[in-house]
Structures are given as C-alpha cells and as structure tokens.
Short mmCIF file of C-alpha atoms in Angstrom, two decimals:
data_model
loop_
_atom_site.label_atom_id
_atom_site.label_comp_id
_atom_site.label_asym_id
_atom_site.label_seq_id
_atom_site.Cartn_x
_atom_site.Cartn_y
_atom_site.Cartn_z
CA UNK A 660 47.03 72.55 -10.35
CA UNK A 661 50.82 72.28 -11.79
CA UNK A 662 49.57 68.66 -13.06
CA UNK A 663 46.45 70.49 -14.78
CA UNK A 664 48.55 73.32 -16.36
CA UNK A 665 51.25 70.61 -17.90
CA UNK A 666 48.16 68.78 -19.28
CA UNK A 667 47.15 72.24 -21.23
CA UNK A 668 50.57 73.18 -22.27
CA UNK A 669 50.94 69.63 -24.04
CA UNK A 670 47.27 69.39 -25.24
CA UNK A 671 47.98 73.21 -26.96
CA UNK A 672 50.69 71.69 -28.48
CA UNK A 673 49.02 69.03 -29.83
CA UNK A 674 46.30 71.14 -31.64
CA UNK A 675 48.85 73.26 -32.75
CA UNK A 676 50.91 70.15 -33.87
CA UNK A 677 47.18 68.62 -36.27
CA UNK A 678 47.16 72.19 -38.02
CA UNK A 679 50.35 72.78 -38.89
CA UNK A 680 50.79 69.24 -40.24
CA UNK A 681 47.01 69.79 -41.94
CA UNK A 682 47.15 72.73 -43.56
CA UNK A 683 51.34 72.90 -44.23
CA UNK A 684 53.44 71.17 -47.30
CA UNK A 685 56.94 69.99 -47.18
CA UNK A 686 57.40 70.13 -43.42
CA UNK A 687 57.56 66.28 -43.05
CA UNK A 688 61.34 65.82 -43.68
CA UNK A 689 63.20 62.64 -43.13
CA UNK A 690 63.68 63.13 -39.19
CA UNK A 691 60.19 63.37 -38.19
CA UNK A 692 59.41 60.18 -38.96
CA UNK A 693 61.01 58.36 -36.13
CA UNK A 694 60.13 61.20 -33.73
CA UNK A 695 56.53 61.37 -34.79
CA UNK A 696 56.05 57.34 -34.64
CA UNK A 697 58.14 57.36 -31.07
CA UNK A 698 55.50 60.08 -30.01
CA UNK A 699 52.74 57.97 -30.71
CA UNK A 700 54.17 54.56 -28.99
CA UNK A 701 54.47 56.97 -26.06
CA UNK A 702 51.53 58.02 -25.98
CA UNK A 703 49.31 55.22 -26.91
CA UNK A 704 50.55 51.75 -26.34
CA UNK A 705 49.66 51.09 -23.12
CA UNK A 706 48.48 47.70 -20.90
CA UNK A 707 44.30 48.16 -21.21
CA UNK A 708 42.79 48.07 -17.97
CA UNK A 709 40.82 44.80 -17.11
CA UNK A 710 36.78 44.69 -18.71
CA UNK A 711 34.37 45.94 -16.24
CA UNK A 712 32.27 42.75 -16.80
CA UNK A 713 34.37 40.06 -17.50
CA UNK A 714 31.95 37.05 -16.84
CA UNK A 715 28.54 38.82 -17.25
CA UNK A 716 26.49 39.04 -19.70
CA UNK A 717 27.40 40.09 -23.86
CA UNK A 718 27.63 43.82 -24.46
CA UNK A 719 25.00 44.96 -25.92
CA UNK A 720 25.07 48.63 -28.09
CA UNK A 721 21.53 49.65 -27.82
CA UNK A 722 21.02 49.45 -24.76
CA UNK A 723 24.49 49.31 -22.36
CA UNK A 724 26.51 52.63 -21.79
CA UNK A 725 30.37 51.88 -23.08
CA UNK A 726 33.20 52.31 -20.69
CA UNK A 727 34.57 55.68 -21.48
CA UNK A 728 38.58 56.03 -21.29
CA UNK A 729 39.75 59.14 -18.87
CA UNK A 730 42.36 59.98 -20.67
CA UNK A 731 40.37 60.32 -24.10
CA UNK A 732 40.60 64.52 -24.64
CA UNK A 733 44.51 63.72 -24.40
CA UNK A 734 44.62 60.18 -26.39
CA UNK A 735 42.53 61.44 -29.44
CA UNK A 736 44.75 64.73 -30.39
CA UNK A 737 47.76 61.83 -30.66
CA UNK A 738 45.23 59.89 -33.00
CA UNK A 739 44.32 63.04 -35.03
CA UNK A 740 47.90 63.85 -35.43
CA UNK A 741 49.27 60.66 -36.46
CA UNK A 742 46.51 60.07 -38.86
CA UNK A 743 47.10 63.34 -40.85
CA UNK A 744 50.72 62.17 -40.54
CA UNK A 745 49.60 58.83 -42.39
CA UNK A 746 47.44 61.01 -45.06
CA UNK A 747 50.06 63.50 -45.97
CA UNK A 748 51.02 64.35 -49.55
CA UNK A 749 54.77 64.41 -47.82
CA UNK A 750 54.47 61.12 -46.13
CA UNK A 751 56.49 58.40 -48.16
CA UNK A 752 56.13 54.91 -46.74
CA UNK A 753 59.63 53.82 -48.01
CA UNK A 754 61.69 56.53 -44.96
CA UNK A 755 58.44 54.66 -42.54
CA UNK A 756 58.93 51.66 -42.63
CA UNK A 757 62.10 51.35 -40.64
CA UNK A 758 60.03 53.04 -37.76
CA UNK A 759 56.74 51.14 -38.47
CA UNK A 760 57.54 47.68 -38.28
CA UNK A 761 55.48 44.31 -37.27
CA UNK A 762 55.95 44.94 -33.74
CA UNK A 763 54.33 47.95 -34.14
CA UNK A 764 51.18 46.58 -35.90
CA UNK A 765 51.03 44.19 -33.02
CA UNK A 766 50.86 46.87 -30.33
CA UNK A 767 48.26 48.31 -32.27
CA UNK A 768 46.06 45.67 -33.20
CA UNK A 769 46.35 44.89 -29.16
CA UNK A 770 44.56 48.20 -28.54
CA UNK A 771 41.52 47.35 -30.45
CA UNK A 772 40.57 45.45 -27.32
CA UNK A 773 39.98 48.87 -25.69
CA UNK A 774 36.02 49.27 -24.38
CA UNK A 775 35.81 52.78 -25.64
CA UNK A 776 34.20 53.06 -29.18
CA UNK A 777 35.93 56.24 -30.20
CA UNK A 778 39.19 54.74 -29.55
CA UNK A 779 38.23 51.78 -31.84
CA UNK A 780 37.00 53.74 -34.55
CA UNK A 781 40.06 56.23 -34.49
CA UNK A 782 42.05 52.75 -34.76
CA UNK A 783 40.06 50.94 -37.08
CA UNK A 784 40.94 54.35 -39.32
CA UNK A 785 44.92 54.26 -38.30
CA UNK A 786 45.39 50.39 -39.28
CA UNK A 787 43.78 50.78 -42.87
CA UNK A 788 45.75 53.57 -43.44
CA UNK A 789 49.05 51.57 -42.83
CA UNK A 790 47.40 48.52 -44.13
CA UNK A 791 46.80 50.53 -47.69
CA UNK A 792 50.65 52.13 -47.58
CA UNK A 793 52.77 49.29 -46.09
CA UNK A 794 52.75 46.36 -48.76
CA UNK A 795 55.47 44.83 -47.25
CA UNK A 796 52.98 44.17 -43.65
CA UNK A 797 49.76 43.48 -45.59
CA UNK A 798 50.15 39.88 -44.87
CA UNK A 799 51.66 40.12 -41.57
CA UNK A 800 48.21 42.06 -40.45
CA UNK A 801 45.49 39.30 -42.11
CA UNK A 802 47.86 37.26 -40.02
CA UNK A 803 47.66 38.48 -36.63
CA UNK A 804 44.43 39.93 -37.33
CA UNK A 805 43.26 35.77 -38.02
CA UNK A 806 45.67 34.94 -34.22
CA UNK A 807 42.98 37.58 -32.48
CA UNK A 808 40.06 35.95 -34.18
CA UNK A 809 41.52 32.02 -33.69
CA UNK A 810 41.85 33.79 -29.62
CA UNK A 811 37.92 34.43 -29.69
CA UNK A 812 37.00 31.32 -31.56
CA UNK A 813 38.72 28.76 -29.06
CA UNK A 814 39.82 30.85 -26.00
CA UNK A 815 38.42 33.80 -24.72
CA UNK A 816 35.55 34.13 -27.04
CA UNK A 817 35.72 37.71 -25.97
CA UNK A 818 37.14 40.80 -27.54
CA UNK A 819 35.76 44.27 -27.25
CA UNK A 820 37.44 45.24 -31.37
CA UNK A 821 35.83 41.97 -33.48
CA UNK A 822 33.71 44.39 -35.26
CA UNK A 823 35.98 47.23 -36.17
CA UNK A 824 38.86 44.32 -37.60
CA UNK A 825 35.99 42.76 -39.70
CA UNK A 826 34.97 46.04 -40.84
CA UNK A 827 38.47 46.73 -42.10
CA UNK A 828 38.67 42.99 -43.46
CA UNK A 829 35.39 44.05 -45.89
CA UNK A 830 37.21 46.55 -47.39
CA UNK A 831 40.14 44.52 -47.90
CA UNK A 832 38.46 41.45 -49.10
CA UNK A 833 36.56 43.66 -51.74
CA UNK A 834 40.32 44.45 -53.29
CA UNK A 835 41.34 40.91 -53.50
CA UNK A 836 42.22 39.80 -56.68
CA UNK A 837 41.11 37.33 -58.53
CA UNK A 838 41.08 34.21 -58.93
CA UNK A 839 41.14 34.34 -55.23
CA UNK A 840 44.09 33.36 -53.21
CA UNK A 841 43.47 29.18 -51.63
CA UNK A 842 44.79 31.35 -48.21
CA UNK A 843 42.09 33.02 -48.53
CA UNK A 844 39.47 30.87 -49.38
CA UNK A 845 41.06 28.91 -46.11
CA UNK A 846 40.23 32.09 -44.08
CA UNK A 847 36.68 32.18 -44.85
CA UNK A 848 35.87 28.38 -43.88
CA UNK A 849 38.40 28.42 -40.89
CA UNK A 850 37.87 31.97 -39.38
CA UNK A 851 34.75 33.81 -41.31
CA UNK A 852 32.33 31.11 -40.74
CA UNK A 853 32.97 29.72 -37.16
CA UNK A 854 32.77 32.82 -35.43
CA UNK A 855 28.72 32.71 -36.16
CA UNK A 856 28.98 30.25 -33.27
CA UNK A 857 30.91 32.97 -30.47
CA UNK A 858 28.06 33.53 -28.22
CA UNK A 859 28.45 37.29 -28.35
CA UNK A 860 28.15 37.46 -32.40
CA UNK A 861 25.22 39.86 -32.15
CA UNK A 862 27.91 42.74 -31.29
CA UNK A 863 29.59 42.67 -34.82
CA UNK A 864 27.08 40.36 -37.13
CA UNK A 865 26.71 42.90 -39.19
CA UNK A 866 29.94 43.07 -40.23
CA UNK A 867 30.50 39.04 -40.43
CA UNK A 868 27.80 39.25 -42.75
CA UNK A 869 29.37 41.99 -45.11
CA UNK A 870 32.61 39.97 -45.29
CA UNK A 871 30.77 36.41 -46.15
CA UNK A 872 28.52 38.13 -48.92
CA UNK A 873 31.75 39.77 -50.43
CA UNK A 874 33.77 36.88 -50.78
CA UNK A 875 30.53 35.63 -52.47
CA UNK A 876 30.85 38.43 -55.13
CA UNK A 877 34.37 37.78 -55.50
CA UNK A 878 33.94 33.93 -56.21
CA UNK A 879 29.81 32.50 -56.53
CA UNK A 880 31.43 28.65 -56.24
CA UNK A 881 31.93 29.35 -52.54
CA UNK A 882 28.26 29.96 -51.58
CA UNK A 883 27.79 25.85 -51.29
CA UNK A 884 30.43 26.12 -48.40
CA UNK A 885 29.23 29.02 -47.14
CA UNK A 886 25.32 27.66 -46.88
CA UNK A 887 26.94 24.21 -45.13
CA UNK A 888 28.86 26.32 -43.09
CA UNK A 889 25.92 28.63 -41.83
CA UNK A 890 23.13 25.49 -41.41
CA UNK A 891 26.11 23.53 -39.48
CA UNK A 892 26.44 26.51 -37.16
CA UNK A 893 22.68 26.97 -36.82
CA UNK A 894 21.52 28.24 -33.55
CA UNK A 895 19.20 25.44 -31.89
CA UNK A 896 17.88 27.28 -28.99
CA UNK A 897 18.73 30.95 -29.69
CA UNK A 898 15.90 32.97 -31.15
CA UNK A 899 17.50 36.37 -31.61
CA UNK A 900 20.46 34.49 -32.61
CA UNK A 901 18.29 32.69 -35.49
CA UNK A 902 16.93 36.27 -37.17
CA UNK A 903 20.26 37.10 -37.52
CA UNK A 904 21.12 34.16 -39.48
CA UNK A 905 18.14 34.55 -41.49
CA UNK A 906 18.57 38.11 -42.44
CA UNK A 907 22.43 36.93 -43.61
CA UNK A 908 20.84 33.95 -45.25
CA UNK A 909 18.47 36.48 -47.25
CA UNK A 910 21.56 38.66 -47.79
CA UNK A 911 23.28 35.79 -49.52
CA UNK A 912 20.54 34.49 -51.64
CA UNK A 913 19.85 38.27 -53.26
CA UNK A 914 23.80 37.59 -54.83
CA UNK A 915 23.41 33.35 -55.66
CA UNK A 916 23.97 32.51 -58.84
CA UNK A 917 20.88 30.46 -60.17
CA UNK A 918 23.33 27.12 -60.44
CA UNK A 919 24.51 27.59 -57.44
CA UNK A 920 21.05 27.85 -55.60
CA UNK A 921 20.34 24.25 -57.18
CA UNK A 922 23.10 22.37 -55.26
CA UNK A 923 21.90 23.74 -51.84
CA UNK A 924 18.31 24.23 -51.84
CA UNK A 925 16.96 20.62 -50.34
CA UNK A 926 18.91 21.74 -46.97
CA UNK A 927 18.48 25.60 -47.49
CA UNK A 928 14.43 24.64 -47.54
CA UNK A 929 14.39 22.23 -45.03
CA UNK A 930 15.96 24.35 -42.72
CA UNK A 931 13.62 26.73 -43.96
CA UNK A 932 10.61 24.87 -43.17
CA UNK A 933 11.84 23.90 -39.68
CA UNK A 934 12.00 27.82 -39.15
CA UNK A 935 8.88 28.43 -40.00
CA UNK A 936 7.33 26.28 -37.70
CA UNK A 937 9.30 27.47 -34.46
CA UNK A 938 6.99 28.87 -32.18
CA UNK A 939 8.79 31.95 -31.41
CA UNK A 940 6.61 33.85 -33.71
CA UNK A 941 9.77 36.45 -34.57
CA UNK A 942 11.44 33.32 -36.54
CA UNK A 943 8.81 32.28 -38.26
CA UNK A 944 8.11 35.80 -39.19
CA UNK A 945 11.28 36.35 -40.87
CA UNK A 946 11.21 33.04 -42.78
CA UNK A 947 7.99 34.25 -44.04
CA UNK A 948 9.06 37.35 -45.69
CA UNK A 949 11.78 35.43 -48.14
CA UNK A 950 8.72 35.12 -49.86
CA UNK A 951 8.36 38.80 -50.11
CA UNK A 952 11.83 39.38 -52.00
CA UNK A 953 11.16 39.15 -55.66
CA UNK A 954 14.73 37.63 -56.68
CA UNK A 955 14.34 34.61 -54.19
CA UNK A 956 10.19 33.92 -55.69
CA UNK A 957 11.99 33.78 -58.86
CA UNK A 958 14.96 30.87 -57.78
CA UNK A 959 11.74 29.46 -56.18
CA UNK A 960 9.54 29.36 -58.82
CA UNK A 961 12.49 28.00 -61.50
CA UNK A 962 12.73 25.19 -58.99
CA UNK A 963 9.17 24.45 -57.62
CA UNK A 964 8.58 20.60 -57.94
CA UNK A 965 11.37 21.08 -55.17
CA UNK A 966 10.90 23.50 -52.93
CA UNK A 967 6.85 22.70 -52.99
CA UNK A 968 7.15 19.10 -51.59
CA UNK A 969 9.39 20.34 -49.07
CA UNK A 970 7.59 23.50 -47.66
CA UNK A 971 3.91 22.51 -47.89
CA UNK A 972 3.71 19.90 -44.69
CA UNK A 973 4.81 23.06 -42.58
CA UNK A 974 2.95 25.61 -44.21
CA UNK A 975 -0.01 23.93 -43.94
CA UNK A 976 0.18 22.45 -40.77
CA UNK A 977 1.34 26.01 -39.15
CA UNK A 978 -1.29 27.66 -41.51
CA UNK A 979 -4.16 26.21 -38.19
CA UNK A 980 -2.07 25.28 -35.65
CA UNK A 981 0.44 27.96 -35.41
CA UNK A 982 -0.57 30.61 -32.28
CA UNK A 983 0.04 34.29 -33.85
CA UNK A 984 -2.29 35.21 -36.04
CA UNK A 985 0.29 37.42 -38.49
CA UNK A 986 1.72 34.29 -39.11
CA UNK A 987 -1.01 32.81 -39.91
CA UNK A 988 -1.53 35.38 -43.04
CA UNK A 989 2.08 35.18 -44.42
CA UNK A 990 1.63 31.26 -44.64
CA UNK A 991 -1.40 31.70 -46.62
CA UNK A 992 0.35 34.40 -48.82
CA UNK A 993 2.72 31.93 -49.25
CA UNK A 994 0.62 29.20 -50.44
CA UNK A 995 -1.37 31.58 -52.41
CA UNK A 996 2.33 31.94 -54.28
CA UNK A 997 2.74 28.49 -54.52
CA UNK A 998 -0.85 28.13 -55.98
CA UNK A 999 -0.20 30.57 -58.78
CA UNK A 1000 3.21 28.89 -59.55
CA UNK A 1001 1.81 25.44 -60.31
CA UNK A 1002 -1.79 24.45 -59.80
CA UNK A 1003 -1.15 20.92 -60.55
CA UNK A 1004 1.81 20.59 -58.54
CA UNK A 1005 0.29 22.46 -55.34
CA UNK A 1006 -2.98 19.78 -55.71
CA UNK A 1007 -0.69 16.80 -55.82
CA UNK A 1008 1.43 17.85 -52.57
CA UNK A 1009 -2.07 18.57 -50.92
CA UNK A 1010 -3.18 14.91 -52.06
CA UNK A 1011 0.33 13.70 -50.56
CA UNK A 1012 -0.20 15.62 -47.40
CA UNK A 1013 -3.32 14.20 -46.75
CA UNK A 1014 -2.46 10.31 -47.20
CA UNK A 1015 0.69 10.80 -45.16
CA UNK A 1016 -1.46 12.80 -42.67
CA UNK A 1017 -3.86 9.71 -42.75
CA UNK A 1018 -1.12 6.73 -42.09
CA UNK A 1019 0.59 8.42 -39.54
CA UNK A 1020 -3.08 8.83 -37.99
CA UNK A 1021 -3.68 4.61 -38.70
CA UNK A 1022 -0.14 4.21 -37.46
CA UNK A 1023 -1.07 6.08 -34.14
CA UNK A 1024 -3.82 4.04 -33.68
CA UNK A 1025 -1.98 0.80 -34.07
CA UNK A 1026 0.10 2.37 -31.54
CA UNK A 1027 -2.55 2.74 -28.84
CA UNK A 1028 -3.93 -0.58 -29.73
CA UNK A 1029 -0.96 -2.14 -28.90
CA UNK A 1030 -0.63 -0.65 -25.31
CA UNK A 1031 -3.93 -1.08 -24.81
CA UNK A 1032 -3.45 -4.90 -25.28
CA UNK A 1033 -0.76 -4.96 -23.26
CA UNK A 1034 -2.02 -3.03 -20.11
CA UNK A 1035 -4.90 -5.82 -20.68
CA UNK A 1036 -2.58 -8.56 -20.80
CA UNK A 1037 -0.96 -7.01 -17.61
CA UNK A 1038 -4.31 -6.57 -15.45
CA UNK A 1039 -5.23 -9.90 -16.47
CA UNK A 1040 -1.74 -11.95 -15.42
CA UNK A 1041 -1.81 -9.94 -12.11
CA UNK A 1042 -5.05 -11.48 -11.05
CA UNK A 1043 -3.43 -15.09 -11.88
CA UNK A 1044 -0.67 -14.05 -9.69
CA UNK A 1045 -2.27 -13.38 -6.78
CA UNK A 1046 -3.01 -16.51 -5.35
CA UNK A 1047 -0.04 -18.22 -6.38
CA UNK A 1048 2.93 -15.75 -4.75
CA UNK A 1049 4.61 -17.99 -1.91
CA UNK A 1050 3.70 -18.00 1.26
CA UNK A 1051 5.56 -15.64 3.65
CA UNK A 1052 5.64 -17.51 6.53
CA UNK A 1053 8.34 -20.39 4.92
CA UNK A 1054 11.50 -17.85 4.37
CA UNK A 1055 13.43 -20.36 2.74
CA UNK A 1056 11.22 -20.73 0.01
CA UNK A 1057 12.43 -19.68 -3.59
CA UNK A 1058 10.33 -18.82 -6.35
CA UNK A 1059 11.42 -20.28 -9.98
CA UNK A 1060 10.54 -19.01 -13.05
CA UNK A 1061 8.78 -22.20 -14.65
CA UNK A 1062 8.51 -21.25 -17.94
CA UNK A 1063 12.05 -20.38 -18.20
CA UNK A 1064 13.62 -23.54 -16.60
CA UNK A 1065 10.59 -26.03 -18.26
CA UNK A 1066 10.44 -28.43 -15.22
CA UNK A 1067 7.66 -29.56 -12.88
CA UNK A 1068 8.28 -28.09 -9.86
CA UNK A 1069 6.65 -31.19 -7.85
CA UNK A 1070 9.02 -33.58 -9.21
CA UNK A 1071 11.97 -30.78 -8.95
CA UNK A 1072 11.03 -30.64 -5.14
CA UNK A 1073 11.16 -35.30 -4.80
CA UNK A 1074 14.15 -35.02 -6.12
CA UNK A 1075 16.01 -33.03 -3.81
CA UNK A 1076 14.07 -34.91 -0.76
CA UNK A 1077 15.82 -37.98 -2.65
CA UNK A 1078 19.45 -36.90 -2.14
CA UNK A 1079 21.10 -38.42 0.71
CA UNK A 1080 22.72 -37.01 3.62
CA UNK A 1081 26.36 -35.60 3.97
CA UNK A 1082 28.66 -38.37 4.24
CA UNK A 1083 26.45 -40.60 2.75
CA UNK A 1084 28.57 -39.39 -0.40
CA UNK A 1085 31.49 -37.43 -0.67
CA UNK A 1086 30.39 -34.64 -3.26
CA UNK A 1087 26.86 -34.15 -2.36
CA UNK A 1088 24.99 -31.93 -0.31
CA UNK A 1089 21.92 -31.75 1.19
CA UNK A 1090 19.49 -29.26 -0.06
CA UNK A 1091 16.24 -27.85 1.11
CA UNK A 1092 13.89 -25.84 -0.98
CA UNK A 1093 10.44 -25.49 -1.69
CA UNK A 1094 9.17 -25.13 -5.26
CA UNK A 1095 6.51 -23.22 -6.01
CA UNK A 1096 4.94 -21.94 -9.38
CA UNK A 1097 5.33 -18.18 -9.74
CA UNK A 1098 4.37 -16.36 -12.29
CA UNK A 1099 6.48 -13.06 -11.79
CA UNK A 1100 10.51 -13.49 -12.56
CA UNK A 1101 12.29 -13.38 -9.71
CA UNK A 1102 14.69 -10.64 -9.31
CA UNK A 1103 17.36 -12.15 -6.12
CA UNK A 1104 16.77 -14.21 -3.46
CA UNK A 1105 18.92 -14.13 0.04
CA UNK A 1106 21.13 -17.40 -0.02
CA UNK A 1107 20.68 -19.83 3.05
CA UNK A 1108 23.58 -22.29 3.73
CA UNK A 1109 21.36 -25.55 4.95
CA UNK A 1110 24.34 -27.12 6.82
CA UNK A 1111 24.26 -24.35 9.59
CA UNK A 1112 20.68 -24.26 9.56
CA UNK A 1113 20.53 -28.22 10.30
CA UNK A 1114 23.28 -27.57 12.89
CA UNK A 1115 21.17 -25.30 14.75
CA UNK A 1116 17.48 -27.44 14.78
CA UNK A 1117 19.65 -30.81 16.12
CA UNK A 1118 20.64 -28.10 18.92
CA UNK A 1119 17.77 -27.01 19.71
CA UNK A 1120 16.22 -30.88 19.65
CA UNK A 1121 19.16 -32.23 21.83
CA UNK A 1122 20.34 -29.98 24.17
CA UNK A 1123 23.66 -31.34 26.16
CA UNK A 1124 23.58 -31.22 29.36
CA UNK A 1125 26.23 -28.71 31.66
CA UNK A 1126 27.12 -31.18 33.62
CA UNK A 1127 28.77 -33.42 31.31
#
C-alpha cells in the first residue's frame, strides 16, 4: 500500500509537471535543463528485459498480441514531459547540448528494441525531435542508427524498432539536399537494400519501401541500382515475401523516369515473366495487375518490340496451363493489351512461339529416340552375355575386357602355359589364369598369389609321412 501511494504521489506530479510546462512560457530557465534530461535518464534508460520468443517464429502485427511493458502508465508521463520539453518555445538547443550528448542518443536509440509499440512510437517521436534541433548529432544518429541496422543485417537479424528508425530515416532522407551526399548514396546500396533479405522484413516493409522510393525522387539515376539490388535479393521460395517485392517494384516504376526504365527493363520483364508463371496463384496475380496501372502500359507500350518478345512465351503458355481460373483472365487482358499495341508485332511473337514450341517438341523426340535405342542396344547385348559369363565353379578365373586390351584370349592363355617354372629363371613367375571373353567390364577381381596355391596341391599330392 505505501509502495502504491508513492507511485500516485510521483505520477500526480508528473501530470502536473506536462501542464505546467504545456500551457506556461518562460519557466524553462537555464537550470532545468540538466535536471529535466537527468530525470529522464532516470527514468527511462534501463536494461530491456529478454524477447519472449527469441528463436520462434517473426512477429507478426495482425495477428500476434505485443508484449505490453508494466511499468507503461509511469514510463509514458516521463515521455509526455520530455517531449513538450523538446517542443517548447523556451527550449534553446545551444544550453542542451551539454546535457544531451552522443551517449545519450545511444541509450536511446538502445530502447527502440523495446517490444511495446507505444514505447516505440513515443521514441520514434523523441529522436526526431532531437534529430531536427541538434545539428551538431545529426550525423552521429544516421551513424549508429546504420551500426543497429549492420547488427540485423549480419548478426542478430532481429530487432523489435527496424520500422520506427526507417520511418524516421523517410523523413530525413526527404530533407537531404541535393546533389545527394556519395555517404548517402553508400547507405542505400549497403544498408537500404540488403535488409529486403532479413527474414522478418514483412514487420517494417512498408517503411523500407518509403525510404527506397524517396531516394528515387531525390536522384532518378539510382533506380538502375536499386532494380539490381531488388532482383539480386529476390525471394526464391517465399511467396508472401514475393508480393511484397512486387508491390515495391510497382511503387518504384509509378516514379521511373522513361530513360531510366530503358536500361533495366530486359531483367525487370524477365523477372516479370518468371512471376507470372509461379504457381502460387497470389504472385502471379499481382504481376498481372502492373498491367492495370496506366503509367507502367505507357513505359510498356513506348518499348513494346521489347517487352512483347519477352512476356508472350509465359503469357501464353500460363494463358491454358495455369490452374486458377482469375489468372487465366488477367493473362488474356494482358494479351488483349499487347494486341492493341502492335498487331504486327503480337502476330510475329505468336509465329516465333510456335516454331520454338515445335523444335523443342522435334528436339524431345530426338531425345526419346535416343534412349529408346539405347535401352535396345542394352536388351540386346544382355542376351549375348548370357552364355558367355565364366563359369563359377573355376574361382580363379578372371574376366578381361577384350575389346579394351585387343588380344585373343586363346593365345593370351598358351602363352602363360609357356612360361617356365620358378627357378627355371630368376625374374619370372609362374602364372595361372583362365581367359575368357566377357562382354561386361569388369569392375575388381580378388587377387590369388599362385605360389601358395601350388604349395598347397604338392601337399596335398605328397603327404610326408610322421614318422620320418
């Protein structure tokens, strides 16, 4: 109960803290600063309890609950106050800045890792205030901001705030000036575009997005980097993951400059194509409706003899063979399109279509020709072989591959009844083997030393006897 009555007192004085700084003028004199900002630390910066689910699956908004911090009626008075601190006529960054220094940005950028959502947004709104104030720590935050995205990309690939610091980086990119800064052209290839490959990028795509498409508006001779970033990245076996990429791709083609869609479209389409026939009907859905957006038709239609050639094997092909039906109607909307565009063009690819369609049907016959010859040739050679394998009963006999060695086996076999015995000469041996054609290769064969073997028969022929 004492505990409880403390926590009223000091949550009254908060409240009463917000209003007077709200609604009062000239009440934020030179000592308040440090007092206010040491209130805060106090208050806030704090080690973040472990994640819940640390090795399960991605958080998902829609349809997981968020972990909720306790403390949170307490926390976001502090917030409230030290954000109409920030906002103040009275506030003056210059008396701030000896109390809000780097290491205070980096306690407070290592808070956005906090699971609660209100938290985030309350800090999301605290950082751009300071970022907007402090010119002297603009850098210094893109910095660390780029450490906690370089700490996904290659370590963790885990952080609860990625979308709230890319919402903030929108705004900020939208203020660069131009002709943009080579740092931050670096920041979009090196930071921007490789976190479309974290696995959890469906919690803050949205935001990824906004950022790529503004530092297209900012600068249009980026978008061939950004397109060669995005195909390089392309998901392989992650539907979901694939609509997103297509709705950004769609984003960024409704802001391409016509010159710039020339340089990229033979990879842009052929990735294009290659969506539209994936069977997961949710893909090939969303490919479709590019041809829906009036801006694209028109970069299409400027570069037809193109595009046509490129898109018509898997329209066509999909237009029978693919299994939804609705897909089935937005290829033949799309063809329709194409038709209108150029009639002559349209009939030559269908011309094209069908010889290619035609030799890779000849070719496939060649194909099972040829095995079909060869299981022939194999059926017939095994009947050959089956009265000439060697007899099992001789163990020592070893088969010979004739065609490979080119020598008659019966004179192979006089010769080596020719050779004389062991001491006859001093380098030669004698050998025993038995020749026989074989048509199969031998694989191995166990090795039989003939010395021992002789040893043993002259044994067995004359026994000695005990007694001697």
């Amino acid at each position: 109960r004492c505990d409880l009555k403390w926590k009223e007192i000091k949550r009254a004085a908060l409240n009463e803290l917000v209003d007077f700084v709200t609604h009062q003028r000239g009440v934020i004199t030179e000592a308040i600063y440090p007092e206010a900002v040491h209130m805060f630390s106090r208050n806030l910066f704090r080690t973040l309890p472990p994640p819940t689910n640390p090795h399960g699956a991605e958080y998902d908004p829609e349809e997981d609950e968020p972990t909720l911090e306790a403390a949170w009626p307490h926390l976001q008075l502090v917030y409230e106050f030290f954000l109409r601190f920030l906002e103040s006529p009275d506030f003056t960054p210059s008396t701030a800045k000896r109390s809000i220094d780097q290491q205070f940005v980096i306690q407070l950028l290592e808070l956005f890792d906090s699971e609660d959502p209100r938290e985030r947004d309350l800090l999301k709104a605290t950082l751009h205030r300071i970022y907007g104030k402090f010119l002297g720590l603009r850098a210094y935050i893109r910095k660390q901001i780029n450490n906690i995205f370089f700490q996904v990309l290659y370590e963790s690939e885990r952080h609860n705030g990625i979308a709230e610091l890319l919402e903030i980086l929108g705004s900020i990119i939208n203020g660069f000036a131009l002709p943009l800064k080579e740092e931050h052209k670096q920041f979009l290839q090196r930071v921007l575009l490789p976190l479309h490959k974290v696995k959890s990028m469906s919690v803050y795509h949205p935001q990824l997005a906004y950022c790529v498409v503004q530092f297209l508006e900012k600068d249009s001779t980026l978008t061939e980097i950004v397109i060669k970033g995005l195909l390089k990245f392309w998901p392989k076996t992650h539907s979901p993951k694939e609509v997103m990429f297509l709705n950004e791709l769609e984003e960024i083609l409704d802001v391409i400059e016509p010159h710039e869609f020339r340089k990229i479209m033979r990879p842009l389409f052929q990735q294009l194509a290659r969506c539209v026939s994936s069977p997961h009907f949710q893909v090939a859905e969303r490919a479709l409706y590019f041809w829906n957006n009036d801006y694209i038709m028109t970069l299409i239609s400027d570069n037809a003899d193109v595009i046509l050639p490129i898109m018509f094997g898997a329209l066509y092909k999909n237009s029978k063979s693919h299994w939804n039906k609705t897909i089935h109607g937005l290829i033949y909307n799309a063809l329709k399109l194409f038709m209108e565009m150029n009639q002559r063009l349209f009939d030559e690819c269908t011309v094209r279509y069908k010889d290619e369609r035609q030799r890779e049907r000849a070719k496939m016959k060649e194909r099972e020709e040829a095995w079909a010859a060869l299981e022939q040739a194999a059926e017939s050679n095994a009947d050959k072989i089956k009265g000439q394998i060697p007899s099992a009963n001789n163990q020592y006999t070893t088969a010979i591959d004739n065609e490979d060695l080119d020598v008659d086996p019966e004179a192979l076999a006089e010769t080596i009844k020719s050779l004389p015995e062991k001491g006859v000469t001093d380098d030669t041996e004698p050998v025993e083997a038995a020749v026989q054609r074989d048509l199969t290769r031998r694989k191995s064969f166990l090795p039989v030393d003939f010395e021992t073997r002789k040893a043993l028969i002259q044994h067995q022929q004359h026994k000695v006897d005990p007694s001697t």
